[in-house]
Amino acid sequence: MSGRVLILGGRAPVALDHARRFHLLGWHVQVADSIPCRLTGWSSAVAATHALRPARFDARGFVTDLNRIISTQRIDLVLPTCEEALHLAWHRAALPTSLHVAVDHFDTLAALHSKWEFLSIARQHGVPVPDSGQVRTLAEARDWAQGRAVVLKPEFSRFGVHVRLYPHGIPTDAVELPALGNWVVQAYLAGDELCSYAIAHRGRLLAHAIYRPTHRLRRSSSYYFEPVQRPALRDAIAAFVHGTCYSGQVSFDWIEAADGSACALECNPRATSGLHLFPSDVDLPGALLGDGGLREPVSPRARMIAVLMATAGLQDALKRRQPRAWCADWRRADDVIAVLGDRHPPLGSLLDLASYGRLAVRQGCTLREAATRDIEWDGEPLQSVEE
């Protein structure tokens, strides 16, 4: 099947990956975002780029812009890639009923997005999770921990921001928790970090990839994705999406112990970097529409965001005195941004970064916040709109 797809969140490398894949499989591809997205918009796979008003700050404008694009461009499928998925799900009733929107119901996404609610859903469907509690202050966390090694994180956060690791227990001089609503305190689990990406449709697992985030930015986002095979985790995810009758993209973070057992730490009901592990001709558009059987990547080649690997990755390797390991990792990975026949996205990504820098200065926030704050959702009430 082919048609006309509108990909949201064009700022993200996963949007670029989706755009190239849809185009290769015969789709007419357009992208839309509320901040500059030349990374994807400048791809030869993309026919047009549209500006949206920010879903978080102008819900009515966001829906109006979407409906205009859907109508004038005759869009068949809307595919979110980042946290705008939550806003899109909330406003689904304001979009044409004939439109295919690749997200599940808002209540489902909201529960999985919550680092607290996800834990009970995972347990309900047989997915192991760490012993956890909900707190609002450091004193409550100490009382729960009773001297044990713990991890503390806000109920709603992304990219590891504000996460605190206390492998030797909470120290006496630990700083009070910021007022960010509820926090989750979890038993600290030592082991290997793994990340998985999946596509499901009405409870059927139709695509699955799992990787080790070998290189990352200060315990935050990874930029090197090393594929691994974990049939037990694939089966656990299949049981999870079946039990929840899930549709759309969904991703999990895991800790794997030395004995091979694994616990799910949290869930992201959106695209993540495991998408990059699939060869370009794998029919993930079909998976999003519910067609066919399970797709899994088979190539042992790692993928990377080369510009970050060449800068932050090399700097970290030199600091750790591991340049040979860095060189070996570099040689066995392919870039996800620069590919043959599509030369403009690397330049677009640099110009996007400069735009985020200007936004950060203007808004008085960090670069990361400037790149995501317009689409974030942290549990606050959302505005309903009538089209």
Tab-separated table of C-alpha atoms in Angstrom, residues 39 81 85 89 110 114 128 140 157 166 192 238 273 291 294 341 362-363 369 379:
chain	number	residue	atom	x	y	z
A	39	LEU	CA	17.107	17.846	9.236
A	81	THR	CA	7.539	10.668	16.060
A	85	ALA	CA	2.023	11.956	19.818
A	89	ALA	CA	-4.024	11.533	20.454
A	110	ALA	CA	-0.711	9.035	29.066
A	114	SER	CA	3.890	8.234	33.296
A	128	PRO	CA	9.186	-7.466	35.445
A	140	GLU	CA	9.994	10.469	51.718
A	157	SER	CA	10.609	13.575	32.202
A	166	TYR	CA	22.449	6.639	44.287
A	192	ASP	CA	23.540	-3.796	31.102
A	238	ALA	CA	4.556	-9.066	22.409
A	273	SER	CA	16.378	5.160	17.906
A	291	ASP	CA	-0.217	-5.403	7.495
A	294	LEU	CA	6.708	-9.509	12.587
A	341	GLY	CA	21.812	10.167	-2.549
A	362	ARG	CA	15.363	34.047	23.563
A	363	GLN	CA	13.408	31.801	25.939
A	369	GLU	CA	14.564	22.466	26.488
A	379	GLY	CA	0.536	15.391	33.100
